[in-house]
PDB file of C-alpha atoms in Angstrom:
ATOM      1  CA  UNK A 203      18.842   9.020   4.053  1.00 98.00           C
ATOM      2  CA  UNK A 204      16.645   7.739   6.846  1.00 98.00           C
ATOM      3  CA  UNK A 205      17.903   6.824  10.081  1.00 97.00           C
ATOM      4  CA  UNK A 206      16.062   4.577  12.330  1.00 96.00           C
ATOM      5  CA  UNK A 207      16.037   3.409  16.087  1.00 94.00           C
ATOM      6  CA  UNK A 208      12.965   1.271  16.183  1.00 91.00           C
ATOM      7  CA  UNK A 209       9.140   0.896  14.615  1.00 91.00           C
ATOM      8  CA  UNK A 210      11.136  -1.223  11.473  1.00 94.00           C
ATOM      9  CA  UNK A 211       7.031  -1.947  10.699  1.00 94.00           C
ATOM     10  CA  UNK A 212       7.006   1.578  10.000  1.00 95.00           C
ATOM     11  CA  UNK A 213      10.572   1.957   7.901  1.00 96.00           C
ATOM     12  CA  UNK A 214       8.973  -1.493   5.724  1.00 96.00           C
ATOM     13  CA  UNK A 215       5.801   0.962   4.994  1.00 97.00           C
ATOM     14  CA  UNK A 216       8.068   4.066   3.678  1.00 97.00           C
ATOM     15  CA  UNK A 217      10.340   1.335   1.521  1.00 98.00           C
ATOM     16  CA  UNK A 218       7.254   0.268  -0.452  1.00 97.00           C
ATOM     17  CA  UNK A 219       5.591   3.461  -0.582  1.00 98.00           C
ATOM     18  CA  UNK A 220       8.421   4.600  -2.873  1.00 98.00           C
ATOM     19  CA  UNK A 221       7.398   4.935  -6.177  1.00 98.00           C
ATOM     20  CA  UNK A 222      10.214   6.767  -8.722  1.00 98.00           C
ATOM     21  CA  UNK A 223      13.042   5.826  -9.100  1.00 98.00           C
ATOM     22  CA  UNK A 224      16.085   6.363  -6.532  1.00 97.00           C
ATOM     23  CA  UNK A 225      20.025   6.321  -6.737  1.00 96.00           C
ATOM     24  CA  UNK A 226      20.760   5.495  -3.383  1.00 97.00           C
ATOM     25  CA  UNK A 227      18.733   4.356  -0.139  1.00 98.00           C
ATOM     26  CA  UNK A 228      21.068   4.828   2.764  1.00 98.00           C
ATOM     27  CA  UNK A 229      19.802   3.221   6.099  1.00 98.00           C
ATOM     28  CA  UNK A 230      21.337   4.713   9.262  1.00 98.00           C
ATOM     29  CA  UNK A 231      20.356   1.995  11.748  1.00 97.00           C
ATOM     30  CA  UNK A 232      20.642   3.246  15.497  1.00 96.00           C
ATOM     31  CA  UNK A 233      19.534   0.203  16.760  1.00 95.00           C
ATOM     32  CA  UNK A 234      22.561  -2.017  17.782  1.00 92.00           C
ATOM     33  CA  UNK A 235      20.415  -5.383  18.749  1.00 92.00           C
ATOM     34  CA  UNK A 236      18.548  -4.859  15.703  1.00 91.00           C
ATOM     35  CA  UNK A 237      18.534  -8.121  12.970  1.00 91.00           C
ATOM     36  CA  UNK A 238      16.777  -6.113  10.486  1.00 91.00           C
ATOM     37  CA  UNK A 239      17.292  -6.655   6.955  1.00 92.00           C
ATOM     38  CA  UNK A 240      16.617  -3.873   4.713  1.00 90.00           C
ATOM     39  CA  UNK A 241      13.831  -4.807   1.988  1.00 91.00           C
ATOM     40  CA  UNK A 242      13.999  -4.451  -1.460  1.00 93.00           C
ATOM     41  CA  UNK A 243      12.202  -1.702  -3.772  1.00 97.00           C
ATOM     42  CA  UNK A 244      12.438  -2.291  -7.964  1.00 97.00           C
ATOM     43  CA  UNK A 245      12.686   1.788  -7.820  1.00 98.00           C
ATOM     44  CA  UNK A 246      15.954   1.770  -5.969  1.00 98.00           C
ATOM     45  CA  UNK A 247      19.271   1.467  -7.817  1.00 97.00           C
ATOM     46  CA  UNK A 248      21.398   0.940  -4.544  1.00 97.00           C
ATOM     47  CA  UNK A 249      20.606   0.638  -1.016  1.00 97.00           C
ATOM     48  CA  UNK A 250      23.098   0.576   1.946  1.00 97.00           C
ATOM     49  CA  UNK A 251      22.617  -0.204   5.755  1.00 97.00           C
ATOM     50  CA  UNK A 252      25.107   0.610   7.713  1.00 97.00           C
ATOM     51  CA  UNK A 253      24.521  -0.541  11.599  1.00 96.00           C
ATOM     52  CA  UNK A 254      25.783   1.765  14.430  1.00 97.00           C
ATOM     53  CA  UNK A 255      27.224   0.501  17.612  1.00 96.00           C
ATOM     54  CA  UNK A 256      25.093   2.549  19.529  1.00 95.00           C
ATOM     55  CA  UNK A 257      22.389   5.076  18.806  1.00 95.00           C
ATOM     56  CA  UNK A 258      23.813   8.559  17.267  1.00 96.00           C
ATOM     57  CA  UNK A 259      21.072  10.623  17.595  1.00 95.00           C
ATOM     58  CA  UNK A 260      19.459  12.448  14.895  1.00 96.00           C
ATOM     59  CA  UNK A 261      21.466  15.153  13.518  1.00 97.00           C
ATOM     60  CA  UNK A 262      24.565  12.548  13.513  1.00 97.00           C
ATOM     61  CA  UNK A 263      22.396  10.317  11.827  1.00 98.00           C
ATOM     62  CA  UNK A 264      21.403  12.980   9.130  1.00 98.00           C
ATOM     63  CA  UNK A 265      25.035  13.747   9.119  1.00 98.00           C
ATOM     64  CA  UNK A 266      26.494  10.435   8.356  1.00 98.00           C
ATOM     65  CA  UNK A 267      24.517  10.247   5.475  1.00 98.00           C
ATOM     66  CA  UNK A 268      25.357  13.458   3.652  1.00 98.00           C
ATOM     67  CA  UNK A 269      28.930  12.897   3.982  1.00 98.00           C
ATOM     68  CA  UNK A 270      27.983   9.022   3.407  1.00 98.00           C
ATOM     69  CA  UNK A 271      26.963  10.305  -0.127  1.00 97.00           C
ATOM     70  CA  UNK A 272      28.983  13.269  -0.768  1.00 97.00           C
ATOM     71  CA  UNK A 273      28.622  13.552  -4.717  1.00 96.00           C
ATOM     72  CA  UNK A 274      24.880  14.298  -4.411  1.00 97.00           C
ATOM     73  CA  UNK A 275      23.040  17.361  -5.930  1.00 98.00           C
ATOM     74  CA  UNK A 276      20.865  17.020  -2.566  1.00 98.00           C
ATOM     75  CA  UNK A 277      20.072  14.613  -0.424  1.00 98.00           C
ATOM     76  CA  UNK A 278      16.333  13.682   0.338  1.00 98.00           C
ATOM     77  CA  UNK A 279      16.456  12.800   4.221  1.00 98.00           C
ATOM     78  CA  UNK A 280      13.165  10.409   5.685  1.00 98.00           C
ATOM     79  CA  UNK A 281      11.912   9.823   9.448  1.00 96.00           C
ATOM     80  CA  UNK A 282      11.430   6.167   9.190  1.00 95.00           C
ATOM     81  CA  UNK A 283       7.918   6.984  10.327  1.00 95.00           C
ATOM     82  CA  UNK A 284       6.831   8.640   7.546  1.00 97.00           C
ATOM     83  CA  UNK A 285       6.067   7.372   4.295  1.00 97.00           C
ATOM     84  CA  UNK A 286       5.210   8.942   0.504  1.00 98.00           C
ATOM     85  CA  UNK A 287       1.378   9.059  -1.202  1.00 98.00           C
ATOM     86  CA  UNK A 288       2.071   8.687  -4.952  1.00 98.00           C
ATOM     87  CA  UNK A 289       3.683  11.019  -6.864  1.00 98.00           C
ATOM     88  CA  UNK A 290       5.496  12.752  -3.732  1.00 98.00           C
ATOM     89  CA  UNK A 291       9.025  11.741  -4.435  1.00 98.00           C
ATOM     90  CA  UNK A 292       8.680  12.848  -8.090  1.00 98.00           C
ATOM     91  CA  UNK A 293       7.535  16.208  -6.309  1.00 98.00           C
ATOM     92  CA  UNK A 294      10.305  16.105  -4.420  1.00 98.00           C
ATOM     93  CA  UNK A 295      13.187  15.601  -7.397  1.00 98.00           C
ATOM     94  CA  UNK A 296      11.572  18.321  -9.185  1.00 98.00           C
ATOM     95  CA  UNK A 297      11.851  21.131  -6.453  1.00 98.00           C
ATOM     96  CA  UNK A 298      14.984  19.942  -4.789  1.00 98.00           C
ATOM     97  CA  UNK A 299      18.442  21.331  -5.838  1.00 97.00           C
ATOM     98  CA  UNK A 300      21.961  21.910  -4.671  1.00 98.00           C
ATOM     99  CA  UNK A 301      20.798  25.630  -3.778  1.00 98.00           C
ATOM    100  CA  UNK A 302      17.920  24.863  -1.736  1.00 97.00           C
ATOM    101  CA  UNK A 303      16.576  23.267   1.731  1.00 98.00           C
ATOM    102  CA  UNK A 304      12.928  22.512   1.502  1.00 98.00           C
ATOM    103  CA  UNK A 305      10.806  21.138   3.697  1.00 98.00           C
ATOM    104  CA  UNK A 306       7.804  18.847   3.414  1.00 98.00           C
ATOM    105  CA  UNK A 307       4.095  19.278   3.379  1.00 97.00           C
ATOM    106  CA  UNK A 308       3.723  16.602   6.010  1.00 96.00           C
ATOM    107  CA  UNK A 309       3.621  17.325   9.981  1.00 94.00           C
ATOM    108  CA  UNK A 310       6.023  18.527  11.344  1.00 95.00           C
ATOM    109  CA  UNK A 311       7.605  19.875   7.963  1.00 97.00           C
ATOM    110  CA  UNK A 312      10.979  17.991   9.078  1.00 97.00           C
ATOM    111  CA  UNK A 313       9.430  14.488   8.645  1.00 97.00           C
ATOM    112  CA  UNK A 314      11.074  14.765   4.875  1.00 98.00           C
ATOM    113  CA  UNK A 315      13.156  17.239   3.751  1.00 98.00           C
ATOM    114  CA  UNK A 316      15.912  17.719   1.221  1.00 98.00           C
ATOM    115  CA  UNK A 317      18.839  19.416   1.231  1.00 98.00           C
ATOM    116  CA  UNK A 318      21.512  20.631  -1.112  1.00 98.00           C
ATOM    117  CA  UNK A 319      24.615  20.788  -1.113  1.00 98.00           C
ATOM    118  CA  UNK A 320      25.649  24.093  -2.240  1.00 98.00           C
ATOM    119  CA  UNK A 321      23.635  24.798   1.440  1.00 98.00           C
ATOM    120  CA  UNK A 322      25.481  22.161   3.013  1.00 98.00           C
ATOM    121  CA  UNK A 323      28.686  24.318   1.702  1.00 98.00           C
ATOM    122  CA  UNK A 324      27.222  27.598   2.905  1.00 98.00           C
ATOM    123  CA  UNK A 325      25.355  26.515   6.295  1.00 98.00           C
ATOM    124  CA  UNK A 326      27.406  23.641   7.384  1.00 98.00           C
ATOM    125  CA  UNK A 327      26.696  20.065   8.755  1.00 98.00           C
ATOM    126  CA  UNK A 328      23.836  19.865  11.480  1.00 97.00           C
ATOM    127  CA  UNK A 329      24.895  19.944  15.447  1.00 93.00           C
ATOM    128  CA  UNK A 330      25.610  16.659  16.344  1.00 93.00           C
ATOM    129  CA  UNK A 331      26.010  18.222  19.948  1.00 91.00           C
ATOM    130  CA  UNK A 332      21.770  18.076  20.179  1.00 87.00           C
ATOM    131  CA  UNK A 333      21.375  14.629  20.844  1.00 82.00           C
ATOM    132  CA  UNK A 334      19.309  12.719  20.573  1.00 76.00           C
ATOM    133  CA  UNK A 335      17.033  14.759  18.884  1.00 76.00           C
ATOM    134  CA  UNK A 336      15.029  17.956  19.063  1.00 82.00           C
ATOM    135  CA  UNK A 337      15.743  21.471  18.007  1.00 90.00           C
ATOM    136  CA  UNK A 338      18.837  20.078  15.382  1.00 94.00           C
ATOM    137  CA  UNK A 339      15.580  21.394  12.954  1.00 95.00           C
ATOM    138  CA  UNK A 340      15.604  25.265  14.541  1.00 95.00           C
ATOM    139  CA  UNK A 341      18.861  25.432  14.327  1.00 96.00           C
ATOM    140  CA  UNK A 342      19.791  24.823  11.207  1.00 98.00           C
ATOM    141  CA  UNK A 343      16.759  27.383  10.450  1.00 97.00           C
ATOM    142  CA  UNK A 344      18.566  30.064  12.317  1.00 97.00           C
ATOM    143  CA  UNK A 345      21.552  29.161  10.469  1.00 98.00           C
ATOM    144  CA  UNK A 346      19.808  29.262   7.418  1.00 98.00           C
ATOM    145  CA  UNK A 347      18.545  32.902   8.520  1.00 97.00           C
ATOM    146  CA  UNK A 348      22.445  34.043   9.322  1.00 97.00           C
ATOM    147  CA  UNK A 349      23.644  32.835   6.053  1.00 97.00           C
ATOM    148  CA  UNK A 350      20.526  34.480   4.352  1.00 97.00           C
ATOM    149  CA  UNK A 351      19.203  32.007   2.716  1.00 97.00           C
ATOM    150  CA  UNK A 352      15.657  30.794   2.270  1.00 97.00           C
ATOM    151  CA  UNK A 353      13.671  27.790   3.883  1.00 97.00           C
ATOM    152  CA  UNK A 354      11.399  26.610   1.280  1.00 98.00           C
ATOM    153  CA  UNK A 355       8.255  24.744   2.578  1.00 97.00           C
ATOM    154  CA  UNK A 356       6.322  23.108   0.324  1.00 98.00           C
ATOM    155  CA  UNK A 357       3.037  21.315   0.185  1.00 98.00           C
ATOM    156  CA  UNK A 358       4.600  17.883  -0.760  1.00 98.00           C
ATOM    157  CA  UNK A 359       2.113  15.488   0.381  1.00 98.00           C
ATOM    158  CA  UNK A 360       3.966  13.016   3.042  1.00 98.00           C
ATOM    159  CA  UNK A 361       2.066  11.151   6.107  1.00 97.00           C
ATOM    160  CA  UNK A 362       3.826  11.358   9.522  1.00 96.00           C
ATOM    161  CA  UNK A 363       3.168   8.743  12.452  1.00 92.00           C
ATOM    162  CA  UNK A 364       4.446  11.653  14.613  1.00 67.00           C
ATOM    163  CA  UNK A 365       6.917  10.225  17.630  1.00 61.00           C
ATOM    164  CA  UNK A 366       6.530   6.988  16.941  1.00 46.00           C
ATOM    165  CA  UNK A 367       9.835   6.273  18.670  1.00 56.00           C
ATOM    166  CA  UNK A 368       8.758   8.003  22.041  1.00 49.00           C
ATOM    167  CA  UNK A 369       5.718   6.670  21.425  1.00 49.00           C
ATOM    168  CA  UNK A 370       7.282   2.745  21.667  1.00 48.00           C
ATOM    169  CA  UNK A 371       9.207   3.856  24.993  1.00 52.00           C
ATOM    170  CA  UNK A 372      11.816   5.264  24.177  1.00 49.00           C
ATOM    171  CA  UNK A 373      12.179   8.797  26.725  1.00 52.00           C
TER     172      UNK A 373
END
């Protein structure tokens, strides 16, 4: 799941740096003047891009996807600004699971994450009343906390252009 508002340079570098194989690739685009066309990557099975009207904000964004995909053991959600060094993803399937959130090695930890759905069942959906963005992360760690269930932070290698939609003028 990766949503996206802008920087689609940046989303093209995550696409190809994907290298094991994926069910699904679901595109959130936030981006309503966008003419982006999603690219192709021999290691995804399916890919989707579904454009939104208007921008929904992060934790809608990771939202829509998870109930997008609701059959999933997990689902592995991207900032389009990040992007995998090899082998990460295979790190990823083999410590993700439907009991777990974990986070990535990469700065901030939330750049990639997955999540599972047995949490999803236990925690709930993220806030989609912290919009745009910001603090949906806390949150759902405090959440996490209530429930008592663990955060698992790895050291899955993933490189972060940090703000790269602030950083292209967005406020």
């Amino acid at each position: 799941v990766v949503p996206v508002l802008n920087r689609y340079d940046l989303l093209e570098r995550l696409v190809v740096s994907i290298d094991y194989p994926v069910g699904t690739f679901l595109l959130i685009d936030n981006n309503p003047e966008s003419d982006f066309v999603l690219m192709t990557n021999e290691n995804v099975k399916q890919q989707y891009h579904l454009e939104m009207p208007t921008n929904l904000g992060v934790p809608s964004s990771w939202n829509l996807g998870i109930k997008s995909l609701p059959y999933c053991d997990y689902w592995l959600v991207v900032n389009n600004d990040a992007y995998f060094p090899k082998g990460s993803l295979e790190m990823f399937d083999k410590n993700s699971g439907k009991d777990r959130l974990l986070l990535s090695g990469g700065q901030p930890p939330w750049c990639a994450f997955s999540l599972g759905s047995e949490v999803v069942k236990k925690v709930g959906l993220f806030d989609e009343g912290i919009y745009p963005a910001y603090y949906e992360d806390n949150d759902y760690m405090r959440r996490m906390n209530h429930q008592g269930l663990p955060v698992h932070q790895s050291d899955i290698p993933v490189n972060h252009d940090n703000s790269s939609t602030i950083g292209s003028g967005f406020s």
